[in-house]
CSV table of C-alpha atoms and ligand atoms in Angstrom, one decimal:
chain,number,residue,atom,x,y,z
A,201,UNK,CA,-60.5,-38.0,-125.4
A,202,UNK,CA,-61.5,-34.4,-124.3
A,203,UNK,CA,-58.4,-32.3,-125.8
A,204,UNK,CA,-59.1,-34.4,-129.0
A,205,UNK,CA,-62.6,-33.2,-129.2
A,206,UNK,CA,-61.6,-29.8,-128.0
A,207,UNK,CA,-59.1,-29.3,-130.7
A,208,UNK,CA,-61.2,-30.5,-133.4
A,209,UNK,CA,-64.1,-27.9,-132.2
A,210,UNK,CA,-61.3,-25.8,-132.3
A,211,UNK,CA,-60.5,-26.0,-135.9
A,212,UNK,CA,-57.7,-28.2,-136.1
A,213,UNK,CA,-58.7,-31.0,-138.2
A,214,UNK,CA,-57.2,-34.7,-137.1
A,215,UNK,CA,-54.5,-35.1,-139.4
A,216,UNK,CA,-53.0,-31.6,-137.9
A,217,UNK,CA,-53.8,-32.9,-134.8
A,218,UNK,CA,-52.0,-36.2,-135.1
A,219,UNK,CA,-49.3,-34.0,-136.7
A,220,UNK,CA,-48.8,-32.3,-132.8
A,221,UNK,CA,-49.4,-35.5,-130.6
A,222,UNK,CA,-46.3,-37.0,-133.0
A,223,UNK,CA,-44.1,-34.5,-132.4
A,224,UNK,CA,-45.2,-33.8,-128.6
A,225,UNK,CA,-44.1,-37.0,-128.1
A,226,UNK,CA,-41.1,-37.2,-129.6
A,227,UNK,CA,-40.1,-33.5,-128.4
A,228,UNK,CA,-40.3,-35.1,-124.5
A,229,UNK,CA,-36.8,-35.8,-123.3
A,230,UNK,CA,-36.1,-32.3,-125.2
A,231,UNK,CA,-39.0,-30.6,-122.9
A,232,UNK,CA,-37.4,-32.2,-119.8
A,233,UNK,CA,-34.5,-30.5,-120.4
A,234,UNK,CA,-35.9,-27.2,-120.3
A,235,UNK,CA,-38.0,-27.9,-117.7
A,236,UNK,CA,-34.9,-28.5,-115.9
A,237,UNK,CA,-33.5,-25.1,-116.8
A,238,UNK,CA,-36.7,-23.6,-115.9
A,239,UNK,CA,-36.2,-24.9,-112.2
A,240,UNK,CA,-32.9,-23.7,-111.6
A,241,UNK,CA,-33.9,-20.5,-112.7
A,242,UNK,CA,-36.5,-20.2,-111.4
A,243,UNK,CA,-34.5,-20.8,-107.7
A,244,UNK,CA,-32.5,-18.4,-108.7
A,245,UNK,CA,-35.2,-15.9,-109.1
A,246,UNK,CA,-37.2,-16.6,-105.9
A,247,UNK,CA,-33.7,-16.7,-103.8
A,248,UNK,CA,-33.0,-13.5,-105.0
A,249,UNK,CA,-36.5,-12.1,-104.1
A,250,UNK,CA,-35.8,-13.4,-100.9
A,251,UNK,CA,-32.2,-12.5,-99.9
A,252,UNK,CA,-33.9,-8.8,-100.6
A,253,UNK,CA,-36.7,-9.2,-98.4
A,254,UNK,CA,-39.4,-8.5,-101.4
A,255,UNK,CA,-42.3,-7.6,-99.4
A,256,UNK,CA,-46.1,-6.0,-99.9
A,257,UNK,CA,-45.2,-2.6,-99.4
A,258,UNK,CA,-42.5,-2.7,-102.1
A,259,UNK,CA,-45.5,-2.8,-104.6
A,260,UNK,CA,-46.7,0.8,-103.5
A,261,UNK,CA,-45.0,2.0,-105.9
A,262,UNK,CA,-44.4,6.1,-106.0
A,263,UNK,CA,-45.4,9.6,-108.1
A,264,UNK,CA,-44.1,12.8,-108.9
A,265,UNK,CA,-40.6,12.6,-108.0
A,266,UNK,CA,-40.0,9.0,-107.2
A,267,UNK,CA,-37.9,9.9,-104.1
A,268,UNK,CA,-37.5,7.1,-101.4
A,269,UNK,CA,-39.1,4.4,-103.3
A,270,UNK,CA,-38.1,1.2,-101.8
A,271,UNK,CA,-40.1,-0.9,-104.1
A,272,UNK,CA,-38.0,0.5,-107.1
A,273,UNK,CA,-34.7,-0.3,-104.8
A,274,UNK,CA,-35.8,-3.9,-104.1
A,275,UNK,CA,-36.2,-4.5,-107.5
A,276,UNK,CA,-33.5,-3.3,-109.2
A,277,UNK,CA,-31.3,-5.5,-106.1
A,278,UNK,CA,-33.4,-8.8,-107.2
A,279,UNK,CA,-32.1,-8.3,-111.0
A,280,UNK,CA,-29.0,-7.7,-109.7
A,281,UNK,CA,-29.0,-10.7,-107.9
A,282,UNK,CA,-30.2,-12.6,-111.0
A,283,UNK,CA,-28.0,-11.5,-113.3
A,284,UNK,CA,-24.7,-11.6,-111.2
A,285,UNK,CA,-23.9,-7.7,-111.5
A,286,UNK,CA,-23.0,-5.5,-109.1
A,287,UNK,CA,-26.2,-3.1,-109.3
A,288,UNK,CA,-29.2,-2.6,-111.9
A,289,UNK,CA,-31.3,0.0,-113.6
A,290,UNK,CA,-35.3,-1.4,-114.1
A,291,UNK,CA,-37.5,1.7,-114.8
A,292,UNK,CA,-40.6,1.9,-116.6
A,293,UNK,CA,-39.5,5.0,-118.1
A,294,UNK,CA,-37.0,2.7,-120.0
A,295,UNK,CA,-39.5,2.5,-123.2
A,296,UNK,CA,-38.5,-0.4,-125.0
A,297,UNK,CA,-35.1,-2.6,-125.5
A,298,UNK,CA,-33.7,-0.2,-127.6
A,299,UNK,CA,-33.9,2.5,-125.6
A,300,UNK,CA,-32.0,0.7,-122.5
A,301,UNK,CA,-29.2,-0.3,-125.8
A,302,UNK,CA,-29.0,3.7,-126.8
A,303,UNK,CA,-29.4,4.5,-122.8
A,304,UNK,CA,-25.8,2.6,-122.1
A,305,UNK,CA,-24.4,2.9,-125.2
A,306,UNK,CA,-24.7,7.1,-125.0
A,307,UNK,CA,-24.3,6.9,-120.8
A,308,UNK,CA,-21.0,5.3,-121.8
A,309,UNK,CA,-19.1,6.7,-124.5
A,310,UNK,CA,-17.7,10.2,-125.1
A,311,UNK,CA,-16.8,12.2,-128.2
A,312,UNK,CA,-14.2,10.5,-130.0
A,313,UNK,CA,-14.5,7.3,-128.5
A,314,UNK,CA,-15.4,4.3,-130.3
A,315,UNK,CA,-18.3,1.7,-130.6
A,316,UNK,CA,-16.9,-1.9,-131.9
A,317,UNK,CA,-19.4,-5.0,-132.7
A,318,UNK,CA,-17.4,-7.7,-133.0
A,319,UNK,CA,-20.1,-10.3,-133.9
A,320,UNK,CA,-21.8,-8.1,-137.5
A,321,UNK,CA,-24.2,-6.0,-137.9
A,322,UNK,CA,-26.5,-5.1,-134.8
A,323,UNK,CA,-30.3,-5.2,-134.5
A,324,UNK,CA,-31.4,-2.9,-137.0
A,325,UNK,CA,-33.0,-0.4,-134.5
A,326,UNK,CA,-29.4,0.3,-133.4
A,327,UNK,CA,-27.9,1.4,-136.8
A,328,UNK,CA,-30.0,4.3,-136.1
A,329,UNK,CA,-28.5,5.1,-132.5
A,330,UNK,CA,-25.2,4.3,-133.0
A,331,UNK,CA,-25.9,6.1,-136.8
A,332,UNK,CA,-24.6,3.5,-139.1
A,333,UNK,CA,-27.8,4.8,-140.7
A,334,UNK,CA,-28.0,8.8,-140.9
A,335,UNK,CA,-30.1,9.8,-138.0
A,336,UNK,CA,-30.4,12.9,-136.0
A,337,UNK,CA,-29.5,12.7,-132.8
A,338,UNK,CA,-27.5,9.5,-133.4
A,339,UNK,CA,-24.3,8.7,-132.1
A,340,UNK,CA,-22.1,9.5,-134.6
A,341,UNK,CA,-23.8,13.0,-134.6
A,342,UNK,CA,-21.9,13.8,-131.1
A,343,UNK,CA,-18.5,12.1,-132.7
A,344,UNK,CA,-18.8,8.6,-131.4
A,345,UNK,CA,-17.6,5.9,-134.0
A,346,UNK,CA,-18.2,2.7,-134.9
A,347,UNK,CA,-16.6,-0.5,-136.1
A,348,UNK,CA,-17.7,-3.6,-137.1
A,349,UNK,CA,-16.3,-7.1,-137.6
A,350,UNK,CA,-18.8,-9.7,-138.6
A,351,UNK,CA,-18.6,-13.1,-137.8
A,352,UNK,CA,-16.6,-15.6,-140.0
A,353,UNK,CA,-18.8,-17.9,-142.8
A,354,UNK,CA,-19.1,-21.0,-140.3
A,355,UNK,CA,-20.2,-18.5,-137.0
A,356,UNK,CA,-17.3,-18.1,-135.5
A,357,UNK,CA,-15.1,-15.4,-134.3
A,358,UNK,CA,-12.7,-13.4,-136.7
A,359,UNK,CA,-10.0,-12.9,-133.5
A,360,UNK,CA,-7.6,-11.5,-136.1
A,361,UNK,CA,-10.3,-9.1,-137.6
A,362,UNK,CA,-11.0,-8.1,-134.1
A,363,UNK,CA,-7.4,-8.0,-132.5
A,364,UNK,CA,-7.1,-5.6,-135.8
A,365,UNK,CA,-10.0,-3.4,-135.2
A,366,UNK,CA,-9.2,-2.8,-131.3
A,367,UNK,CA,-7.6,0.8,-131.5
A,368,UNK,CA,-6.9,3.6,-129.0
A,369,UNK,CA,-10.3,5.4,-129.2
A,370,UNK,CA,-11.8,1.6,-128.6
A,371,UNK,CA,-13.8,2.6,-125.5
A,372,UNK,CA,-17.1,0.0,-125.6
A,373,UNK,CA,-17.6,-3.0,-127.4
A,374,UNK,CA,-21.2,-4.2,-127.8
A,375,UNK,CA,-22.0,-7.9,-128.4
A,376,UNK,CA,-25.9,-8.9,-129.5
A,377,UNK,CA,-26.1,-12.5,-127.8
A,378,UNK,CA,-29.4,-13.0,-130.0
A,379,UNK,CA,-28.9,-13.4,-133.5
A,380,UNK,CA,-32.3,-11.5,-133.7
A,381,UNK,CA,-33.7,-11.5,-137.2
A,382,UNK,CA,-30.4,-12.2,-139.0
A,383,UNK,CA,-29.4,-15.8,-140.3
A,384,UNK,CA,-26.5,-16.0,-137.6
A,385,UNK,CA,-26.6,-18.5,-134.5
A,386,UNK,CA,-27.5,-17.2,-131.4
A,387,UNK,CA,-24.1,-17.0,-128.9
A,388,UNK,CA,-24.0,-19.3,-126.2
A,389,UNK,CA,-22.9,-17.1,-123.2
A,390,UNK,CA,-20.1,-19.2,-122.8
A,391,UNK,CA,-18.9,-18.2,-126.2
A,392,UNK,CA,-19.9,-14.6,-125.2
A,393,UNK,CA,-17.6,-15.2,-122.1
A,394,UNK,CA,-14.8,-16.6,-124.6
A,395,UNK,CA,-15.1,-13.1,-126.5
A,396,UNK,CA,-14.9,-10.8,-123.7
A,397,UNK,CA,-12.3,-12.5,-122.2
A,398,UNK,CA,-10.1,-12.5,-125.9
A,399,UNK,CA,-10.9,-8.4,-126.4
A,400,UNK,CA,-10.1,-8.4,-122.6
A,401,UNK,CA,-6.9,-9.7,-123.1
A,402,UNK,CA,-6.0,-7.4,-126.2
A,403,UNK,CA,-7.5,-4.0,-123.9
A,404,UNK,CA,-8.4,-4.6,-120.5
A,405,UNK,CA,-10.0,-2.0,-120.0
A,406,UNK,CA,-12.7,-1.9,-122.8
A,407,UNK,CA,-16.2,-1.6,-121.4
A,408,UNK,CA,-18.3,-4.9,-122.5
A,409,UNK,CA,-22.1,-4.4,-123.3
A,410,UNK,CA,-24.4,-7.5,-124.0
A,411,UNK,CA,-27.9,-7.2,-126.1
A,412,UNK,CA,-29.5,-9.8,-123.9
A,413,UNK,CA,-32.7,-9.0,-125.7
A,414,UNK,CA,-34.4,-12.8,-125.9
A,415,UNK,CA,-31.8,-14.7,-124.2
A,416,UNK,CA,-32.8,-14.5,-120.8
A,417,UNK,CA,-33.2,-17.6,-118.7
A,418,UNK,CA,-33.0,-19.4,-121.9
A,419,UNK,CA,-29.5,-20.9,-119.9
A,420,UNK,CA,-28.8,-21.1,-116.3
A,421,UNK,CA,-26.0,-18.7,-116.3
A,422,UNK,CA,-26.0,-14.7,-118.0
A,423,UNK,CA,-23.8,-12.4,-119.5
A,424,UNK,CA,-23.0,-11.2,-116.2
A,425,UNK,CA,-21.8,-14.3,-115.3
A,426,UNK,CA,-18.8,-14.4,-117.8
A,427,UNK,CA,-17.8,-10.5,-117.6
A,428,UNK,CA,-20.0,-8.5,-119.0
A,429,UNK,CA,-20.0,-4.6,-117.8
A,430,UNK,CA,-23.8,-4.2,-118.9
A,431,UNK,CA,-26.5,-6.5,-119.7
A,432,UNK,CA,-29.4,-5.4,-121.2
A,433,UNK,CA,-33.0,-5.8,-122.2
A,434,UNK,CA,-36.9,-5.2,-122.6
A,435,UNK,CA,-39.6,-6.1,-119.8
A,436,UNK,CA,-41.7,-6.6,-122.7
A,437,UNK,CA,-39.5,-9.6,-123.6
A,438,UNK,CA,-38.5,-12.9,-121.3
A,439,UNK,CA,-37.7,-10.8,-118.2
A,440,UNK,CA,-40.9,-9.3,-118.2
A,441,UNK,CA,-43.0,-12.9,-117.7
A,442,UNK,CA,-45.6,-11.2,-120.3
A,443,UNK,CA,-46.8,-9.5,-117.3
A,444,UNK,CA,-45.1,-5.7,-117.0
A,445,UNK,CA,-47.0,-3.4,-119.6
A,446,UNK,CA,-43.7,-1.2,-120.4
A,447,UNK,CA,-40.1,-0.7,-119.3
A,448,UNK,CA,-36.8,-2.4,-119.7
A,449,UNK,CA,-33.2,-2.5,-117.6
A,450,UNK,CA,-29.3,-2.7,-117.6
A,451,UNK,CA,-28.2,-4.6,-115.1
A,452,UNK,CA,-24.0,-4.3,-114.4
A,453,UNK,CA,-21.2,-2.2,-112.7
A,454,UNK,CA,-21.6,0.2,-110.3
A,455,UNK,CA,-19.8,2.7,-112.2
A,456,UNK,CA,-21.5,1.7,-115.5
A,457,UNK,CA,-24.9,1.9,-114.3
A,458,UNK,CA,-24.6,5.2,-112.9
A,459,UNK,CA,-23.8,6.4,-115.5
A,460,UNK,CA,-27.0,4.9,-117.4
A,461,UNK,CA,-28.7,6.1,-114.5
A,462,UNK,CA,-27.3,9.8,-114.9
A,463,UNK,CA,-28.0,10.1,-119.0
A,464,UNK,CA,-31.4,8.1,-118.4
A,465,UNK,CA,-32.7,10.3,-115.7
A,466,UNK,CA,-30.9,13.6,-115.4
A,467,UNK,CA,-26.9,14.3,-114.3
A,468,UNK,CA,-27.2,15.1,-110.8
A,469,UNK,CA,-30.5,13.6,-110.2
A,470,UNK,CA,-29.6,9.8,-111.9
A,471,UNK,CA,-31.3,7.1,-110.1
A,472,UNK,CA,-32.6,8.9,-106.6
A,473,UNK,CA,-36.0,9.5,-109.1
A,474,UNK,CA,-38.0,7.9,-111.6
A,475,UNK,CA,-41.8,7.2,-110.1
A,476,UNK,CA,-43.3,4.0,-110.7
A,477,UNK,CA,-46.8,4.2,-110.6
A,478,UNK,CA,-47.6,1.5,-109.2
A,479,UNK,CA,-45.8,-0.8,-111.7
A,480,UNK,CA,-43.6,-2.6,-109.6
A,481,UNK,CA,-45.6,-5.7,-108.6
A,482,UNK,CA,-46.1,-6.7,-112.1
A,483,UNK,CA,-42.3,-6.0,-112.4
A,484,UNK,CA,-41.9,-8.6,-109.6
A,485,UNK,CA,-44.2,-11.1,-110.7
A,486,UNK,CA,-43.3,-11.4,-114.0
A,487,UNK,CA,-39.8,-11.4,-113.6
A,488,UNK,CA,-40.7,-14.6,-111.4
A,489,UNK,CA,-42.9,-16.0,-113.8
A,490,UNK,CA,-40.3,-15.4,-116.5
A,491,UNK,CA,-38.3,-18.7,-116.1
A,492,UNK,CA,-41.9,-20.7,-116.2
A,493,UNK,CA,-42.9,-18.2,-119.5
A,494,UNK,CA,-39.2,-18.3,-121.3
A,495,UNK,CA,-39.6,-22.5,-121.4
A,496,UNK,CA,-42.9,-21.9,-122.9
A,497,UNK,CA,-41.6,-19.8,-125.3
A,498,UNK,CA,-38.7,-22.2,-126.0
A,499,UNK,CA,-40.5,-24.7,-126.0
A,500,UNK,CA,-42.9,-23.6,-128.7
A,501,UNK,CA,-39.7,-22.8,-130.8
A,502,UNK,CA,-38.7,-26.1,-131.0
A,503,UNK,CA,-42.2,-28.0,-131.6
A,504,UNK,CA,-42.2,-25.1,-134.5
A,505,UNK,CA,-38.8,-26.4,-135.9
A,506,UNK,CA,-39.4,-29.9,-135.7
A,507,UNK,CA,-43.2,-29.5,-137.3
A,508,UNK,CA,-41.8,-27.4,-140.0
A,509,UNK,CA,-38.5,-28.3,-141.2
A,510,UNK,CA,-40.6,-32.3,-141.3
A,511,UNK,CA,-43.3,-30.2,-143.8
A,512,UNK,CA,-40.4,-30.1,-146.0
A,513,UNK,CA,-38.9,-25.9,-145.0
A,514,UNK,CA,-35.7,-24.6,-143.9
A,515,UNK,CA,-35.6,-24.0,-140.0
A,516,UNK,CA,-33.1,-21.7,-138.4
A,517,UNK,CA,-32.3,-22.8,-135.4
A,518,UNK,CA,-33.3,-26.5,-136.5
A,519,UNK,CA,-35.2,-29.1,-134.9
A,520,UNK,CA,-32.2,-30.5,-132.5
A,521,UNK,CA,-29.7,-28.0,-132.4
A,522,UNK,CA,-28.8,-26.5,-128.7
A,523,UNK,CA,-31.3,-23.0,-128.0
A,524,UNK,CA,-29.7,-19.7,-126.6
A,525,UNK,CA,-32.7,-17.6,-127.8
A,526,UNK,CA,-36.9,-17.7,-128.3
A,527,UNK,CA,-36.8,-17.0,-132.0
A,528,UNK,CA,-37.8,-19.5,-134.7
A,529,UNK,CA,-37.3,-18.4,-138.2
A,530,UNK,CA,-38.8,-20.7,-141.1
A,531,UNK,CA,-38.5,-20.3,-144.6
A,532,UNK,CA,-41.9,-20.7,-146.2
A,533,UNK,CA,-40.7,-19.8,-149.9
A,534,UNK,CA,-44.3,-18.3,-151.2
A,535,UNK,CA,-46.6,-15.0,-150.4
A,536,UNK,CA,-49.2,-17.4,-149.7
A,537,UNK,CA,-47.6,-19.7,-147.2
A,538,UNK,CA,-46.1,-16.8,-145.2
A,539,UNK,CA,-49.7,-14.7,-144.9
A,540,UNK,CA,-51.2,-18.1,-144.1
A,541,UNK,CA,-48.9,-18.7,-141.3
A,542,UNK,CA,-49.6,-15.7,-139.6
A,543,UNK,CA,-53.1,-16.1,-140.2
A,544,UNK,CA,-53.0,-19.3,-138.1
A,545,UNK,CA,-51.2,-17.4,-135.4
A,546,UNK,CA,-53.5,-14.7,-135.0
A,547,UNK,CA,-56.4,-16.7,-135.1
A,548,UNK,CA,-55.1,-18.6,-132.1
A,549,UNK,CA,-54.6,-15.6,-129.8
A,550,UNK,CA,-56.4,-14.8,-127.3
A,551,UNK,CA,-56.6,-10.7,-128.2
A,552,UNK,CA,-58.1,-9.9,-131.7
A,553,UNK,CA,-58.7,-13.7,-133.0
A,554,UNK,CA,-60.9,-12.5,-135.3
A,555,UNK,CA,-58.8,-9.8,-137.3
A,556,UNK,CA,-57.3,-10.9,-140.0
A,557,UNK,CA,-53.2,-9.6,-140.5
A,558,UNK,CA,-52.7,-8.2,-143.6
A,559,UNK,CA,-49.1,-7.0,-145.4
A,560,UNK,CA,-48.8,-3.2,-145.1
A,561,UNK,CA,-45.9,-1.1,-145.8
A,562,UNK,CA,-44.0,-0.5,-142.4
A,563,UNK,CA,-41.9,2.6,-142.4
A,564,UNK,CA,-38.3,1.7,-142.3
A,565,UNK,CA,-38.5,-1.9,-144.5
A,566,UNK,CA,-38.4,-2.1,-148.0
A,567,UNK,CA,-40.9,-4.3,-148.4
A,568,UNK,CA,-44.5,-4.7,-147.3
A,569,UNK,CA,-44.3,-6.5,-143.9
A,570,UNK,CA,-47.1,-9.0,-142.1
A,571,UNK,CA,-47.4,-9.6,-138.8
A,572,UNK,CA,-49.6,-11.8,-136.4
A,573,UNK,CA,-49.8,-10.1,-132.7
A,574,UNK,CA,-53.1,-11.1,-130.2
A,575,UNK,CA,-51.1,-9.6,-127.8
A,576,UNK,CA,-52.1,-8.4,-124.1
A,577,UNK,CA,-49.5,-6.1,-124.2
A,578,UNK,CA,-48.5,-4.1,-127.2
A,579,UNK,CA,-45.5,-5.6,-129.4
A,580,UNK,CA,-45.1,-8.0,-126.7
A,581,UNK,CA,-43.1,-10.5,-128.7
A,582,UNK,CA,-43.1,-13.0,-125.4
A,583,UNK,CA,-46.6,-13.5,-126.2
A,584,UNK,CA,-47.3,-15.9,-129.6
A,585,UNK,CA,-46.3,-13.6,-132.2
A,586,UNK,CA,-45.1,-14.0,-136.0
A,587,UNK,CA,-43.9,-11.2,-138.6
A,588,UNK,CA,-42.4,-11.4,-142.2
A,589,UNK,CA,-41.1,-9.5,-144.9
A,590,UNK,CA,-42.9,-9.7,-148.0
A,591,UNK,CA,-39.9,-10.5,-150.1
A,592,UNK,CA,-37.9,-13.6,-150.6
A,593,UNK,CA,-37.1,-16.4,-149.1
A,594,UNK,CA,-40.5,-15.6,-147.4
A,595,UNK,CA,-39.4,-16.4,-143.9
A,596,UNK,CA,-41.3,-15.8,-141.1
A,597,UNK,CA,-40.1,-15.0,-137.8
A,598,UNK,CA,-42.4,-16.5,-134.8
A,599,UNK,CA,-41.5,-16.0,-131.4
A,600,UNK,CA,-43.7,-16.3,-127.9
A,601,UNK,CA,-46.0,-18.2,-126.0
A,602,UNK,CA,-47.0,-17.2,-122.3
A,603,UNK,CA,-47.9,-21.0,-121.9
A,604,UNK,CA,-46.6,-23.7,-123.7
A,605,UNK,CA,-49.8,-25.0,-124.6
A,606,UNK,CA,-51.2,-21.7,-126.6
A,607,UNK,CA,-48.0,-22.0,-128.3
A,608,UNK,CA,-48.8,-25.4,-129.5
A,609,UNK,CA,-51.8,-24.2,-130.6
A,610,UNK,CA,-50.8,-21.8,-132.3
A,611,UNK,CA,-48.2,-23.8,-134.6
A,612,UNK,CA,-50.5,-26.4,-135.1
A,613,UNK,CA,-53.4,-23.7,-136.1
A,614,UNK,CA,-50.7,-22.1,-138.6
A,615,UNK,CA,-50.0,-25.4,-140.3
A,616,UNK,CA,-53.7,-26.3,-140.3
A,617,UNK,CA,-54.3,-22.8,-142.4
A,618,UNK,CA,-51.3,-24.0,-144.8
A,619,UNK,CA,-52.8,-27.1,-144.9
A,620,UNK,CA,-56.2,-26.4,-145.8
A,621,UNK,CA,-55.3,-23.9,-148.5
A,622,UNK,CA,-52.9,-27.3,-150.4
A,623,UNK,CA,-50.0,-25.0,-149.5
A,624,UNK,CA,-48.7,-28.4,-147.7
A,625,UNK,CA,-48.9,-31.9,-147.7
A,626,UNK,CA,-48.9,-34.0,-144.6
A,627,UNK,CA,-47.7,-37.9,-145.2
B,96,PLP,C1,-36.1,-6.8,-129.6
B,96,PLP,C2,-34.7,-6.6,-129.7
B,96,PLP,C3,-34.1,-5.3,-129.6
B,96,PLP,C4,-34.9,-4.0,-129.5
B,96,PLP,O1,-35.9,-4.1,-128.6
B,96,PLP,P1,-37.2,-3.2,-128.8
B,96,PLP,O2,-37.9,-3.4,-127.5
B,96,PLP,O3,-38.0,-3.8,-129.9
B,96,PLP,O4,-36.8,-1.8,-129.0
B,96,PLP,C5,-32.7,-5.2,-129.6
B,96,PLP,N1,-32.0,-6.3,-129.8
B,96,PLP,C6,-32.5,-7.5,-129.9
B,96,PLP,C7,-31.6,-8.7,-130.1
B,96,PLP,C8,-33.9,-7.7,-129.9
B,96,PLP,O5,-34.4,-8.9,-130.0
């Protein structure tokens, strides 16, 4: 067969390759069920591009200023469409995820008002915006607080832990549906909607942020669709379709959003301005690709877990438990194994195949840190990408695929560098 021949001129040797047909295989009533996710969503996304009347001129985009652009407008209706909010900020001059977090975290909160995460510790970038961590400029530096109630040993919620924590100064409470790089599950946002609707009940009129940061389209419905007051993410992630080069959003309330719109932009200006440059059609396209992309990305997840927790390694999420995020973590429990993994992914990009990823020490971890990125956009982690501390257990965190298929590769060329170093043993 051709892909046979292809794959073995591609450096996958047959027993690797067998190793992927197996699984494939197996993984197809799985795949269909994605696929089905996929299709609704991706009705969603092309109704909502159409109720707005998307149109060629909206990809004009604008400069200086950014007055009058109706491209920008369109846009940020479509996500607001999509993610069942009221109205929605999608800039390009939103840098990255966490940016749009601090953006609506600062927008919302005042001096002496308080932050609560009810679900642990948030992504690390946050401890040094909401200044859990010392950090100038943080939010504790202009007297915001912050509380924290982690989750309880088997996931769930500590309700008494939280009914506890929600005080008078309890103005926002921000909820991280990914469970990011920690050993948590992901939330479901139907147990999202179960949380707002409990802190609801204790103060109704607490403001509800979601970190939808890898979640989105990985369900049919959102975080807007159970309650939450701001829903937020990178364009370099799902919603992006691995086709925007920069921006993110925050999609929710009127009053909410303006207010992101007035501390991202300027009070008084907030979001009348904000050029676009020309941006905007990748903005649209991706985010209509995104559905298509996100089930590749999920899909490559999965084929990871079931590959690698049948190699003999711990899988978080594993091979057949239910998916609310992209992110595959496995346990490869030596040095060797984890820079061998990445060396498989890199050498299946597309970008820089032929660099080879090397630990270095990263500012801000405590130990040297590998990563695998042929990326076309940079630190797009919706394209095939893998990082991991240098420390123990040796996990390594893999995340992407723009198409299903290079994600295959990919996981099969990472085993295939285990493999031909005796760092595995395939039956
Ligand atoms: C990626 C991510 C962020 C931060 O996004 P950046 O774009 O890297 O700044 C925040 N929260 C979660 C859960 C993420 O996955």
């Amino acid at each position: 067969m051709n892909i046979d021949k292809i794959y073995l001129e591609s450096e996958l040797s047959k027993k690797v390759m067998e190793l992927g047909e197996k699984y494939t295989d197996e993984l197809k009533d799985r795949f269909e069920v994605i696929d089905r996710t996929a299709e609704f969503n991706q009705m969603k996304v092309l109704r909502a591009m159409q109720a707005e009347r998307v149109s060629d001129t909206h990809f004009n985009g604008s400069t200086g200023y950014g007055y009058n652009d109706a491209g920008r407008e369109a846009l940020e209706a479509v996500y607001a469409r999509v993610f069942h909010t009221e109205t929605a900020l999608v800039r390009p001059q939103i840098t990255c995820g966490t940016h749009a977090l601090a953006t609506a975290l600062a927008a919302n909160l005042r001096p002496g008002d308080e932050v609560l995460s009810p679900v642990g510790k948030p992504y690390d970038t946050l401890e040094s915006v909401i200044g859990i961590v010392p950090a100038v400029g943080s939010l504790k530096e202009y007297g915001v607080s912050y509380r924290q109630v982690d989750l309880l040993p088997d996931g769930g919620f500590d309700l008494e832990g939280i009914k506890a924590a929600v005080n008078d100064k309890t103005k926002l409470v921000t909820i991280q549906r990914s469970k990011g790089y920690q050993t948590r599950p992901t939330l479901s946002v139907g147990r999202i909607g179960e949380l707002i609707s409990f802190i609801r009940g204790i103060k109704p009129e607490v403001k509800v942020m979601v970190d939808n940061c890898y979640g989105e389209f990985v369900e049919e419905i959102e975080p807007g669709d159970v309650g939450a007051d701001m829903v937020v993410g990178s364009l370099i992630k799902n919603p992006g379709g691995g086709l925007v080069a920069t921006g993110g959003y925050i999609a929710g309330s009127e009053e909410c959003i303006e207010r992101c719109a007035y501390r991202l932009l300027s009070p008084g200006l907030g979001k009348e301005v904000g050029a676009t440059l020309g941006l905007t059609r990748s903005m649209f396209q991706g985010l209509f690709m995104a559905p298509v992309v996100t089930a590749s990305a999920l899909k490559g997840a999965i084929f990871a877990a079931r590959i690698y927790e049948d190699l003999g390694f711990d899988v978080i999420p594993n091979g057949t438990e239910s998916r609310h995020d992209i992110i595959q973590a496995v346990t490869l429990g030596s040095p060797e194994r984890l820079i061998a993994f990445c060396k498989g992914i890199q050498a299946a990009a597309p970008v820089d195949s032929f660099v080879t990823p090397e630990p270095w020490a990263m500012p801000g971890y405590s130990s040297e840190v590998i990563m695998a990125a042929g990326a076309f956009v940079q630190g797009s982690s919706i394209e095939l990408s893998a990082d991991g501390p240098l420390k123990e257990p040796y996990a390594v965190y893999f995340q992407g695929g723009l198409t299903w298929y290079h994600a295959k590769y990919g996981i099969l060329r990472s085993v295939e560098e285990l493999y031909r170093r005796g760092l595995i043993d395939i039956r």
